[in-house]
JSON list of C-alpha atoms in Angstrom, two decimals:
[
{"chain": "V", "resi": 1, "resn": "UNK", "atom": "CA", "xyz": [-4.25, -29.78, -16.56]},
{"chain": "V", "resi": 2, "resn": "UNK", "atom": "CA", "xyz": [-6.55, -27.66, -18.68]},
{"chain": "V", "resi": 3, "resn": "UNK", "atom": "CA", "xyz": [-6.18, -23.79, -19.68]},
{"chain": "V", "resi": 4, "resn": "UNK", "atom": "CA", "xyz": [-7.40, -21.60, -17.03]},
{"chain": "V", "resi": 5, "resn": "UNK", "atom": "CA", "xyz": [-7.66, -17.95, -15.50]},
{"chain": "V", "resi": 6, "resn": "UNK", "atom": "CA", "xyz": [-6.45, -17.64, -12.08]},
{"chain": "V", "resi": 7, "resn": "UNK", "atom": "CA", "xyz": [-8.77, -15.75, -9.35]},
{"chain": "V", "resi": 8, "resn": "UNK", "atom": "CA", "xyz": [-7.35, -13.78, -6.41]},
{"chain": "V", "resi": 9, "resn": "UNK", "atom": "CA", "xyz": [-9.18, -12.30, -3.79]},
{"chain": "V", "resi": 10, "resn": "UNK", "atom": "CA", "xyz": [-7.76, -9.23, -2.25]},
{"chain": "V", "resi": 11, "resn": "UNK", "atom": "CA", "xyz": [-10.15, -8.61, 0.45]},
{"chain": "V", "resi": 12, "resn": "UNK", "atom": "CA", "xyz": [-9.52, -6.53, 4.07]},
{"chain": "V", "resi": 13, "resn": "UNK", "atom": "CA", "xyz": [-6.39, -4.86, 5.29]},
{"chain": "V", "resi": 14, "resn": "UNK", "atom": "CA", "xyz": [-3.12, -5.60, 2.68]},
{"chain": "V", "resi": 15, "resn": "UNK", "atom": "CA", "xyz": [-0.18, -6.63, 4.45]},
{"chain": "V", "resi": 16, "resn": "UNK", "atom": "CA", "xyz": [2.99, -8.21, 3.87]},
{"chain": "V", "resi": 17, "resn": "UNK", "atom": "CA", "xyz": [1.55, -11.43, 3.37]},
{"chain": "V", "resi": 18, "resn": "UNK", "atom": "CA", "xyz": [4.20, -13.80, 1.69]},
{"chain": "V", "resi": 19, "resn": "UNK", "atom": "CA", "xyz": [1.58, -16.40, 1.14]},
{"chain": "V", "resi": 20, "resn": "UNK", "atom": "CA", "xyz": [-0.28, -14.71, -1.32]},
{"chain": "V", "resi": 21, "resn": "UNK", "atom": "CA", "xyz": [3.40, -13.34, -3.05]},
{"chain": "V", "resi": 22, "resn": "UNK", "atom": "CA", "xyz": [4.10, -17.00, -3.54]},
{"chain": "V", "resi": 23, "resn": "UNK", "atom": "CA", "xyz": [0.13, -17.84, -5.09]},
{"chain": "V", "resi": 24, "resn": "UNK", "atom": "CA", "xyz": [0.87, -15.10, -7.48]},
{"chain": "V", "resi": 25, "resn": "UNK", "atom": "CA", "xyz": [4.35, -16.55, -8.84]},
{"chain": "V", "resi": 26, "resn": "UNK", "atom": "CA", "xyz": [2.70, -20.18, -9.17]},
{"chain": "V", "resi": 27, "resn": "UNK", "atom": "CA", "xyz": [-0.12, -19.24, -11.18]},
{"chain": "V", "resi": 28, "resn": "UNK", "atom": "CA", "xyz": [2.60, -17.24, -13.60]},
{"chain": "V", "resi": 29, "resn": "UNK", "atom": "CA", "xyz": [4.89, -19.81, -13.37]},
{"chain": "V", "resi": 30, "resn": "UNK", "atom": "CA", "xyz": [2.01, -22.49, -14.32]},
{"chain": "V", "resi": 31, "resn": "UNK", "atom": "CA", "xyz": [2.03, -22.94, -18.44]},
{"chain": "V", "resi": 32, "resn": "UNK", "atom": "CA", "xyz": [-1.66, -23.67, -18.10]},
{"chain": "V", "resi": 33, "resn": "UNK", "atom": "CA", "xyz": [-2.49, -20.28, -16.42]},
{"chain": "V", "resi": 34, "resn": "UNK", "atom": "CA", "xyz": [-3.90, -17.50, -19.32]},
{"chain": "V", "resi": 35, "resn": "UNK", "atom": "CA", "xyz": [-4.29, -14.77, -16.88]},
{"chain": "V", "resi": 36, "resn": "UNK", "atom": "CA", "xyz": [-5.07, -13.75, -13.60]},
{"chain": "V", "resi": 37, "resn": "UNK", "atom": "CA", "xyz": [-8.16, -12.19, -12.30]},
{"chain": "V", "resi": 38, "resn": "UNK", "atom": "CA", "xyz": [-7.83, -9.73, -8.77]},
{"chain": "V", "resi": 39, "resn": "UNK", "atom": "CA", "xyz": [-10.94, -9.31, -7.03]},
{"chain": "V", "resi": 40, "resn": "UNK", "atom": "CA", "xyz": [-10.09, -6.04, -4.90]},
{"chain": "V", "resi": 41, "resn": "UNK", "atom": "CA", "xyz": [-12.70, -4.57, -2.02]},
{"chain": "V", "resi": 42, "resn": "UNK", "atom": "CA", "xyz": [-10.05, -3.42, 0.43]},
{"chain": "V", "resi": 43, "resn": "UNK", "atom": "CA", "xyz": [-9.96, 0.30, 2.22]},
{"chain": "V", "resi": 44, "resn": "UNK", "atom": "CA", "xyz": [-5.36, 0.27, 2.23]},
{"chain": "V", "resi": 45, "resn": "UNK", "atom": "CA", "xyz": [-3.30, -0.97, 4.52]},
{"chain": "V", "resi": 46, "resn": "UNK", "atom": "CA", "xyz": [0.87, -1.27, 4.78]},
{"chain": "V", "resi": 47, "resn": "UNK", "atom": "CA", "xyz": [2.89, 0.53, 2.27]},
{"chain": "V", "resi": 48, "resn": "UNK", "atom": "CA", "xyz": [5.20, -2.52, 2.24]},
{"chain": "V", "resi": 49, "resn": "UNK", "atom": "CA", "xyz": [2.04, -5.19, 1.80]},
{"chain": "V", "resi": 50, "resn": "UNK", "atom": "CA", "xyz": [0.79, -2.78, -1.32]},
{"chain": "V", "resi": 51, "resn": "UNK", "atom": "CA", "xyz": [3.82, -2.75, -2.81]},
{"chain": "V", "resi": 52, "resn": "UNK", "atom": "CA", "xyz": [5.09, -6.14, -2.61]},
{"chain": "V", "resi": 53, "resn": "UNK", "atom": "CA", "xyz": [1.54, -6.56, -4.27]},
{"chain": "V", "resi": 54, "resn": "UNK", "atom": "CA", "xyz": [2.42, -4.27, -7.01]},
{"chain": "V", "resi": 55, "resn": "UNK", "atom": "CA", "xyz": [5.52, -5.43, -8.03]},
{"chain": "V", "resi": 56, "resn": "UNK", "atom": "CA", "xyz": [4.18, -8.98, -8.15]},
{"chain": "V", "resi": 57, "resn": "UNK", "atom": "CA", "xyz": [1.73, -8.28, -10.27]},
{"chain": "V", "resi": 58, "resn": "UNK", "atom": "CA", "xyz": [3.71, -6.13, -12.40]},
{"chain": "V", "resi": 59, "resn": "UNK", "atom": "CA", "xyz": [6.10, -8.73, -13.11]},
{"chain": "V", "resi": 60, "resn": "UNK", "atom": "CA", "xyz": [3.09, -11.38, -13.58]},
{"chain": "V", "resi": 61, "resn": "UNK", "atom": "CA", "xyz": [2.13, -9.17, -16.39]},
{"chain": "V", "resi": 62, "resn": "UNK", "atom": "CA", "xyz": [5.08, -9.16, -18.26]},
{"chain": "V", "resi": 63, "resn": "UNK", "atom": "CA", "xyz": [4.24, -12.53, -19.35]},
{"chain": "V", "resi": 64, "resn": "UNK", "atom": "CA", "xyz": [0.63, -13.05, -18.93]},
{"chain": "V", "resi": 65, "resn": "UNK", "atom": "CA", "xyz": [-2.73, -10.39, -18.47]},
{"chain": "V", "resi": 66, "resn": "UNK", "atom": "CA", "xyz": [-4.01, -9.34, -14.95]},
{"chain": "V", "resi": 67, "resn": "UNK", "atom": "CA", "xyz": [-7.20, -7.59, -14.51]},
{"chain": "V", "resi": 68, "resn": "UNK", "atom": "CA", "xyz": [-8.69, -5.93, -11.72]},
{"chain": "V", "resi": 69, "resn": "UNK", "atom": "CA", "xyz": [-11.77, -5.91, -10.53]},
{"chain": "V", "resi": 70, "resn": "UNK", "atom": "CA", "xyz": [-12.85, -3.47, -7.83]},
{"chain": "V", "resi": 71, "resn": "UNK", "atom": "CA", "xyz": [-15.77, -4.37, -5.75]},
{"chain": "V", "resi": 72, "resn": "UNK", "atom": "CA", "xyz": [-17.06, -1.77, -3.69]},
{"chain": "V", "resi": 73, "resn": "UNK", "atom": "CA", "xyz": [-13.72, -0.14, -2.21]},
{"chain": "V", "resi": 74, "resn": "UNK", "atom": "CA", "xyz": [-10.30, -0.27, -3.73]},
{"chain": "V", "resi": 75, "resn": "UNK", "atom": "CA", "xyz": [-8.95, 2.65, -1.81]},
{"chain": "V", "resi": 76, "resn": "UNK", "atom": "CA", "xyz": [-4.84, 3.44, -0.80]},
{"chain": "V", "resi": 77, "resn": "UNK", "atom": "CA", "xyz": [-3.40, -0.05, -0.64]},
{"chain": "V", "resi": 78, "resn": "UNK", "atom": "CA", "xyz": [-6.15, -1.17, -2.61]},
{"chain": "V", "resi": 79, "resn": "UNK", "atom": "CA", "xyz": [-5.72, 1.18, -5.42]},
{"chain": "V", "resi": 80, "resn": "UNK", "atom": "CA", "xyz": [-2.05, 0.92, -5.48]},
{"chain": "V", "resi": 81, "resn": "UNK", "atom": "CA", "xyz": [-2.39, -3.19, -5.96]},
{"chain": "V", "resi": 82, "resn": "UNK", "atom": "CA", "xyz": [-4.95, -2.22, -8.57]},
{"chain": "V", "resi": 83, "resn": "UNK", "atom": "CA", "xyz": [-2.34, -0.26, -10.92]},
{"chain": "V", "resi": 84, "resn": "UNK", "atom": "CA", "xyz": [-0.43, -2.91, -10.71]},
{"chain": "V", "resi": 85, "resn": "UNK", "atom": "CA", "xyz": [-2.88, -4.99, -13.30]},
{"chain": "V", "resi": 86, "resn": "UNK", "atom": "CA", "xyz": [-3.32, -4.16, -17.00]},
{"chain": "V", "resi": 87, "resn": "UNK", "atom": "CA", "xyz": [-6.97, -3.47, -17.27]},
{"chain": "V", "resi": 88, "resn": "UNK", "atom": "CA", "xyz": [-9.49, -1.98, -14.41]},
{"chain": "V", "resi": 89, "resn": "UNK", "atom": "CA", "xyz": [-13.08, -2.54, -13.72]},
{"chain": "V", "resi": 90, "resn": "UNK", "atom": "CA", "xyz": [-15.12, -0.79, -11.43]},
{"chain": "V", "resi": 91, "resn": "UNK", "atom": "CA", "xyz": [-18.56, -0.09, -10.64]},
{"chain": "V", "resi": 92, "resn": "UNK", "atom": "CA", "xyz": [-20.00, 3.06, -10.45]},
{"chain": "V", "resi": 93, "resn": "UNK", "atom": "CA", "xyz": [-20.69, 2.95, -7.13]},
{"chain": "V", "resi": 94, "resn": "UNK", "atom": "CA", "xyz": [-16.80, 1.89, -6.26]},
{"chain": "V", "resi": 95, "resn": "UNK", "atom": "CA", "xyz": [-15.23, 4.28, -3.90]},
{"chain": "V", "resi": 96, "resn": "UNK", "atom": "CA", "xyz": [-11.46, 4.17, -5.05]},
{"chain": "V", "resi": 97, "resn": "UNK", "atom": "CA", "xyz": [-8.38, 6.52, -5.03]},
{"chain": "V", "resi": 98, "resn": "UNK", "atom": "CA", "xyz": [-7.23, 7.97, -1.73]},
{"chain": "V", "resi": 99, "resn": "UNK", "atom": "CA", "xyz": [-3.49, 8.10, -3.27]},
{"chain": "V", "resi": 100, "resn": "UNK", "atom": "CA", "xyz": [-1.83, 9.03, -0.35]},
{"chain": "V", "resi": 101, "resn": "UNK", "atom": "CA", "xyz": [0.48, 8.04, 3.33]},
{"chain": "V", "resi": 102, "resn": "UNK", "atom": "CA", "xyz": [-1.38, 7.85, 6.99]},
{"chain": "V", "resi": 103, "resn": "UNK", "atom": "CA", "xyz": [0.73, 7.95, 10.17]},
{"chain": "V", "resi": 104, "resn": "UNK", "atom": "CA", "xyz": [-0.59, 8.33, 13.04]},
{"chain": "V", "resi": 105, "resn": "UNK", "atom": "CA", "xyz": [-0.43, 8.69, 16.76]},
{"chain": "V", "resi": 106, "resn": "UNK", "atom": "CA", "xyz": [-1.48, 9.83, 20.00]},
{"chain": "V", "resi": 107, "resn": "UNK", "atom": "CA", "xyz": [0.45, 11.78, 22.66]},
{"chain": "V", "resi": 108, "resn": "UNK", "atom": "CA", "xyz": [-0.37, 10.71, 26.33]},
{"chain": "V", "resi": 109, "resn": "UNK", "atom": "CA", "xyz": [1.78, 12.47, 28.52]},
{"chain": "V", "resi": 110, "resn": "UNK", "atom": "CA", "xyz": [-0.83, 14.95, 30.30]},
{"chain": "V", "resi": 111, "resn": "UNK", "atom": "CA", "xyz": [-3.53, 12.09, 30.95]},
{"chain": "V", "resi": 112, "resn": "UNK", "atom": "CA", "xyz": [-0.59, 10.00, 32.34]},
{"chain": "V", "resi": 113, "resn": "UNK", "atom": "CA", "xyz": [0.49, 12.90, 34.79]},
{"chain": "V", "resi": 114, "resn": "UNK", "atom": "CA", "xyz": [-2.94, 13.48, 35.85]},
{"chain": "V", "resi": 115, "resn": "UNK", "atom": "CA", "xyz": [-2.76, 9.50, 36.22]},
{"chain": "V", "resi": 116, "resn": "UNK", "atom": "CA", "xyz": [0.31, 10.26, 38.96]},
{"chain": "V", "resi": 117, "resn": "UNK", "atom": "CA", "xyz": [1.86, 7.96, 36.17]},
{"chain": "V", "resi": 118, "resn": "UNK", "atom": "CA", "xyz": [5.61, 8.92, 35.25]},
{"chain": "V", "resi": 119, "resn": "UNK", "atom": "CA", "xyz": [7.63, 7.75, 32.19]},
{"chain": "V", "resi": 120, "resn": "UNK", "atom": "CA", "xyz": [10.89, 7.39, 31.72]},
{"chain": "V", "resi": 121, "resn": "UNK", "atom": "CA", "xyz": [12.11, 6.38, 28.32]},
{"chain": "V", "resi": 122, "resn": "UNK", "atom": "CA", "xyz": [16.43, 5.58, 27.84]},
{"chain": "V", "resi": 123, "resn": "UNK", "atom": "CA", "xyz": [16.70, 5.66, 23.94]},
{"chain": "V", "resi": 124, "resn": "UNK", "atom": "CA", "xyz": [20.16, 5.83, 22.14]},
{"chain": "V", "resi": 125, "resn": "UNK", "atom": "CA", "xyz": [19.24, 8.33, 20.20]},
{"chain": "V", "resi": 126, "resn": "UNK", "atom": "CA", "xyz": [16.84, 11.69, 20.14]},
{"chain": "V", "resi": 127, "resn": "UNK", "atom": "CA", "xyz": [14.68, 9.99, 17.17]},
{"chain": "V", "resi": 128, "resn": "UNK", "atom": "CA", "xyz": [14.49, 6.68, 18.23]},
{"chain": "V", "resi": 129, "resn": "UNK", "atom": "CA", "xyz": [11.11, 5.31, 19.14]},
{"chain": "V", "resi": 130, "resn": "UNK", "atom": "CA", "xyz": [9.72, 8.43, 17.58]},
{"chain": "V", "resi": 131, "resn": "UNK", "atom": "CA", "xyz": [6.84, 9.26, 17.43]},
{"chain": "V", "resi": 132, "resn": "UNK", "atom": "CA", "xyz": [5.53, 7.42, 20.61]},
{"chain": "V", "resi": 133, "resn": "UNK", "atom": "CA", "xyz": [2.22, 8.36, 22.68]},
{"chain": "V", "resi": 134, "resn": "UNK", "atom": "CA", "xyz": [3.99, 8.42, 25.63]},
{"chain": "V", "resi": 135, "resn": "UNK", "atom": "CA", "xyz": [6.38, 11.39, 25.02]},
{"chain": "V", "resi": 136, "resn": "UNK", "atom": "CA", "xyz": [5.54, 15.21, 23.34]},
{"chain": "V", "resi": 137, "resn": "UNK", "atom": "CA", "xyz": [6.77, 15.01, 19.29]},
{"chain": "V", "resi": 138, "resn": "UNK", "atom": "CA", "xyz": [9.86, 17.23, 19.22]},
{"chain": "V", "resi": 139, "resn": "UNK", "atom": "CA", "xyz": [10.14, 19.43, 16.49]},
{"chain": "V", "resi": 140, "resn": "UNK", "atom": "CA", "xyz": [13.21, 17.27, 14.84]},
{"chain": "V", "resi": 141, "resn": "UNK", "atom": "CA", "xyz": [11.30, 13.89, 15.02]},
{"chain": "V", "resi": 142, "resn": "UNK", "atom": "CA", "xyz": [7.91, 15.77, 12.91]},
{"chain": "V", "resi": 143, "resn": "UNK", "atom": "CA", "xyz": [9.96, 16.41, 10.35]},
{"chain": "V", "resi": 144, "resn": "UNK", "atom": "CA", "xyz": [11.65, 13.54, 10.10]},
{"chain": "V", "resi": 145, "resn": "UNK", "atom": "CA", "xyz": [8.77, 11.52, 10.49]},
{"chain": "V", "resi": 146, "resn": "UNK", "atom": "CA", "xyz": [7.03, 13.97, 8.05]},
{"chain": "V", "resi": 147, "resn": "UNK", "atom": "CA", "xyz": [9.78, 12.89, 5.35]},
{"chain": "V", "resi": 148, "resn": "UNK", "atom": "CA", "xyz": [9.28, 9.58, 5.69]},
{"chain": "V", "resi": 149, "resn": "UNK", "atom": "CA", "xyz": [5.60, 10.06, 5.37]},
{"chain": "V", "resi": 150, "resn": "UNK", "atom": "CA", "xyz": [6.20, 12.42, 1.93]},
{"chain": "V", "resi": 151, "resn": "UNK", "atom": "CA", "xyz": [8.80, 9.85, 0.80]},
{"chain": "V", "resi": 152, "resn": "UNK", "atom": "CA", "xyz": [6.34, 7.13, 0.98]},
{"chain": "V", "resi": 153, "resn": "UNK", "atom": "CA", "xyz": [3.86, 9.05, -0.88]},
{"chain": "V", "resi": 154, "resn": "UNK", "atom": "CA", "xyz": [6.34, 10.47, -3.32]},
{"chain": "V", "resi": 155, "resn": "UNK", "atom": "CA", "xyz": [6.69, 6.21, -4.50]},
{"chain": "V", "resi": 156, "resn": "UNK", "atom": "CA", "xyz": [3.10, 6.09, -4.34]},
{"chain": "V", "resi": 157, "resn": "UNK", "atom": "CA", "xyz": [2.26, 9.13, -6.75]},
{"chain": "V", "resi": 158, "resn": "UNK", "atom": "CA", "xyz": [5.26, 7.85, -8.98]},
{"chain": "V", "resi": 159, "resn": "UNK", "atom": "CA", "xyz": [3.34, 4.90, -9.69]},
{"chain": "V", "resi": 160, "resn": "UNK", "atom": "CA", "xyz": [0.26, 6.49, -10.12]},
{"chain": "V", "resi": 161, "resn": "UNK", "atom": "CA", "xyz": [1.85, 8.89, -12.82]},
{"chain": "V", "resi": 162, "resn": "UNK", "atom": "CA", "xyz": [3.71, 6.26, -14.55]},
{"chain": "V", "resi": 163, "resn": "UNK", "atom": "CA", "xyz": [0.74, 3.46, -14.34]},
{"chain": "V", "resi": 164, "resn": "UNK", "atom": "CA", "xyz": [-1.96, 5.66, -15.49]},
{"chain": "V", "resi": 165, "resn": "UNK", "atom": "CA", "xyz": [-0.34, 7.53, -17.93]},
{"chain": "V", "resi": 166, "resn": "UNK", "atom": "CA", "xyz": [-0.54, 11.05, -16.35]},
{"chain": "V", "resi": 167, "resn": "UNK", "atom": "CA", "xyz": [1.99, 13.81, -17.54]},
{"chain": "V", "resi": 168, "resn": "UNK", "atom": "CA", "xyz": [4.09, 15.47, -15.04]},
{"chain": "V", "resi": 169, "resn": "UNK", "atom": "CA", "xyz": [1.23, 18.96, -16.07]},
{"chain": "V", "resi": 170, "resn": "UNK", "atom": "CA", "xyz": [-1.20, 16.92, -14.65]},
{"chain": "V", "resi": 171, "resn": "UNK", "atom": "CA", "xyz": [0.43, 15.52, -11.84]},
{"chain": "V", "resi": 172, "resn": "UNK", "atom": "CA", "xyz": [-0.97, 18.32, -9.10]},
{"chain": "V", "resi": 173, "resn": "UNK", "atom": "CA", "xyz": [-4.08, 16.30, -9.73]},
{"chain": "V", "resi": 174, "resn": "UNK", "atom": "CA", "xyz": [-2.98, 12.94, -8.17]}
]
């Protein structure tokens, strides 16, 4: 078995996707491995799939380079997983960044009543299920949902700040 670089192709929606975990602690665990190569054109996806990402990588590179290599979107997710690495390429033309948490839903209840349809929803506690299209968002599940949406992005701008080496005067910029 020869010196080589390892390729990985980070393409779509991220996920949790243990599979590709597991690919990443072979190739660090393989003497023969030099470094690893991420090929990133993805628009985001799960907070848990980009982190699980990150951390992977980060602790790949504690023993061996990783490089990314945006292709032409590397966006939420994307750029998150692309932090992770010690070096990043991009084209000009690469549309990247969009640091920040998505949730989103729909509220149903009026079409449904104009539908004759009625709901009933047994839950064991006022936030439970919530948010869900088929009840109005009380005021105490936005903003708790809200926090959960901020702490997610609080994480996210951490390792933005930390990863790119922005000071905390700067850090109304991220």
């Amino acid at each position: 078995d020869s010196d080589h670089i390892a390729v990985l192709n980070i393409e779509g929606v991220i996920k949790n996707d243990r599979s590709r975990i597991e690919l990443i602690k072979a190739a660090r665990d393989r003497k023969n491995t030099r470094a690893l190569v991420l090929h990133i054109n993805s628009p985001g996806g799960t907070v848990v799939g980009g982190e699980i990402l990150y951390h992977a990588l980060r602790k790949f590179s504690k023993s061996k380079p990783v490089v990314a290599v945006m292709g032409d979107l590397a966006t939420s997710a994307g750029y998150m997983v692309a932090i992770a690495t010690d070096r990043i390429f991009a084209q000009n033309g690469t549309i990247t960044g969009s640091i920040g948490v998505l949730l989103q839903t729909a509220e149903i209840t009026t079409l449904l009543k104009n539908l004759g349809i009625r709901v009933e929803m047994l839950k064991s506690s006022e936030l439970k299920g919530s948010p869900s299209p088929l009840e109005r968002l009380s005021p105490e599940s936005r903003a708790s949902t809200q926090e959960l949406v901020t702490d997610m992005y609080n994480m996210f701008k951490s390792m933005v700040l930390e990863r790119r080496n922005i000071g905390p005067n700067n850090a109304k910029y991220v």
